[in-house]
């Protein structure tokens, strides 16, 4: 039986180790931007408490079963015939295998239905409605009441229910911000709804959770939760068209004091941009760029990332992206450009001015 | 009545018996052998080859994910490999392996000499092998499928996926066809081929489980076959089943896929559990406690698994109450698993477990599967699932369930039955080392994944951002994967080495309880020259219990090294396994390969878009089937193939007393499940589409009614013919003309129905590409036509039987079977009418 | 339960299983009832889940597609009534199975029949509970949101 004892020791060791790792991990979840263990949304918090119940219950059940397994292997016994009727095994099976699990299951089921009732709301009377469209491989975000269009960022007010009305333009995607709420799919041809109710201001990372093709891995986004006044300010700023460096005439035009204040590099960049193929796919509100294939760039410079989370939004990354987006994120819809040198610098200046 | 009860068989007869059961060896044997052991072994070996290929793919994936933002694999390569990993493990390893194990083991365990339709059995193997070859040929032409093993539309549609998807669909369809065929074999074997005396309450748990699993396969795999057909039509014909702009719905695919996909999990787990139910009692030296509870648990699990599919769709935006119905089902099923687990525990508790390699793997199974079951209850909760769905938590969960619940038991089973299969003992020491490597490697790989998922890593991503803080847990998983792989390689090496140089095994090295241990190791070709008589649930543990049925002994005596000129095995009653008739079994032939090859050629022809190739394939299919039928009738017409065995046990008897009747019922059931699935699709699309149909319905009441009348006439004619002539085995042919007239009328009616269907379609003027309604009408009418063709085929076979046989009984049976099948065709017709005309009229 | 395994000398004396089923051509009524009692509960459960789902999802969706408000309470009542009927069927099957067990045991222990009866009882309990778990949902959650 020494083999049995060794097996038992290993099993116990593994079990204890597993539980230790879990609890350690759960505690250290705070610095992970997509950790379910540090919920900040109403739904995510509710599910978190449900999970803790499930974990506790599950661990107890598992440990009890393993305890009996160990006992069955190790306990001493006298010899007997294989088919000799002994004990009341079937009673143990009926009670321990059917009745007790049925009670536990009923409990879990009841809790699950209650959590289901508390979460996954439709937000019929939500103050803010956001339309989200999933594209291969980025997120289009609209605030229809305020005429705001942005991409790969959803800004929400803290402490309020925000209703997301979601659809997809090509294939199925799924919107998931673990710290705020469970995920809901975005289906082409139909609208699904989910709500977000962030409890604390901050930036929460999200990601597409339904395999959607080549760059599924880089279809990320952020949810930025603002204090309500700050959110209103953001909304207002975003609803304005882009500042037009060339509008109203030549520099020095007395009728337009703003004109000419602009960096000539920006004006130059704007020309480069508008004369390039960029405008067929991208829109900048208030200009002749009205493409809808790619993200709206009206307030591009105010965003945190490029290419749905693949690069940070800084000048160097932007240059890499514009020159050869296929090297950064192969399979995305944006072709490379031959803009280079001074023209590229100017275009970067222009894009960075779109705040 | 002649029995051989008192007279031991003559040595000459024995030699003749052995000669009849002799299987060709070598390459010729590979192509012609149809006996269940060689088919089962081929299934298992092929499946394990695919297992190692799929495992290698997994190792590549793990290397890519070992650290954040690596580029060991390109995104394209990663997506292809995870698609093929899932596809391989599900369709080319798990299900075929278990079917192979069943094909190998079931006849031995229930005391039969072969599977009921031996040639169909090998046909299924060929289909499976060709499915694997088709799928892996995608690497040669660099069109590897990359839409995931679940192939969600629209990503798998024509717009977003290249021809790799067509390769995937054809491979899948062929593999499914094989699985459905294997299921029919298993059902008939378990219900009708048990040794005399093995009543339902004495049947091994493995047989009970495979019966339930086979029924599950019939109900669950047909919808996927239908689904892959619809997707192929959408991709290449331009139908609109999954196209929302034209009345279709991408979610329909998810329903079809998961109506298959969830039962699939139990198709893998239940046989795993059944292996444990065989291994644990033997190695604990204690018969399984609470046998009726375990049987009930298996039945409950199989049935309830049909009602879980929506739990893969919790996040698709379905209303909460819909989800909660399926939450209820998903949680209820856990209780059934609880019963099995406690039954094993009590068996061990009351017994004296030996820590053999099979027992170690069984304990590893318990440790792992219970954990996977618990996380399964967690993900059954819709709100929790909304968080972890499609994250690595789910990856961890289902690997715990599938590797824990299927692979570990399979290894336990392989080490347990290896002495029986090869006649040699595997090394205990190497077995133990491979177990610990696999066990430790497994948990090191998959335990951290629970965390990876809860820390926000979605599935199917080729890399992840460094800031997510999941690099270390991923590294652990990668290291674990290699340890696990080492364990698997060592286990395989141990088994292969044992098969070549292992210590010789006696017939029953473990002192086991079931019939397979009563015969030699490895068993001779006929399995049981003497058919055993069963009088208890553990026949080898209480051989002293006398059989309660003298008839059973008479049957065993009649089959003692007999019959000698033809392969045959006892056919017994469903409930009590009481002696009834004899089932003649097929001898070696290469013919089943021909239609299987034909199907693969058709697939290849469609893929390369060359009509000539498709025609060649079709010729191979039809020609192969005809040749197969002709050879069957010729063999059955030979003198010895039709004499009652031992003068008592008829080889040709009416109704359920012959295998053919079961085959016809099985084919009819598959047809009906298929038609019902199509009807479900139509109804589903109808309620979800804004308009249905866009214009008018098919609306051809006269033509539809005429088709129905023609089909009813076919049933009547075939049924009338089946009642002409005599059943007696020695009667002269008395009803030749009546049979020919009946078959002729049936064929006429069938052809008329076919023509009427064509006219209905032409006159109906419904556009199959304009709207999903039209697509549905086309598909339903085409399926009905296919059903009619099957009916015609069986009727032609009856004509061939009439021309070949001197006596009436065989022809009567064939006409009876074709009447049965025609009856199912009439039902398909009714389902078609309801969906194309009645429901659109009623609901709008 | 477990005792049904094997064949006791008592069974041999009374002819035991020999009378239970005769060469497939005639099945005694008791056995037929027992088999029916085994088949009814699973079928009832599948019907309960299938009908609850189809009635709820398809009706609500059909109304939504037509832009009409769905009669939530009515749909809920239909589901409850269907499930109640199926539950009754399951319970009835369980009772028949229970009677089979009693008869088989009283009859000198026909193990096959007793086994079928026992299986029927267990399936009736399991699937009956399953139907209840399905049927309570429309009471707690809104049927057509």
Tab-separated table of C-alpha atoms in Angstrom, chain A residues 59-71, chain B residues 341-342 345 366-367 370 374:
chain	number	residue	atom	x	y	z
A	59	UNK	CA	-14.506	23.409	-3.197
A	60	UNK	CA	-16.360	21.764	-0.340
A	61	UNK	CA	-17.998	19.233	-2.647
A	62	UNK	CA	-14.714	18.463	-4.361
A	63	UNK	CA	-12.818	18.065	-1.096
A	64	UNK	CA	-15.503	15.780	0.340
A	65	UNK	CA	-15.474	13.564	-2.759
A	66	UNK	CA	-11.686	13.420	-2.754
A	67	UNK	CA	-11.692	12.649	0.955
A	68	UNK	CA	-13.910	9.651	0.370
A	69	UNK	CA	-11.807	8.550	-2.608
A	70	UNK	CA	-8.714	8.670	-0.453
A	71	UNK	CA	-10.481	6.777	2.297
B	341	UNK	CA	-19.431	9.157	-8.973
B	342	UNK	CA	-20.848	7.988	-5.646
B	345	UNK	CA	-16.761	5.549	-4.609
B	366	UNK	CA	-12.208	11.025	-10.512
B	367	UNK	CA	-9.853	13.756	-9.317
B	370	UNK	CA	-15.231	15.911	-10.454
B	374	UNK	CA	-18.137	21.406	-10.581
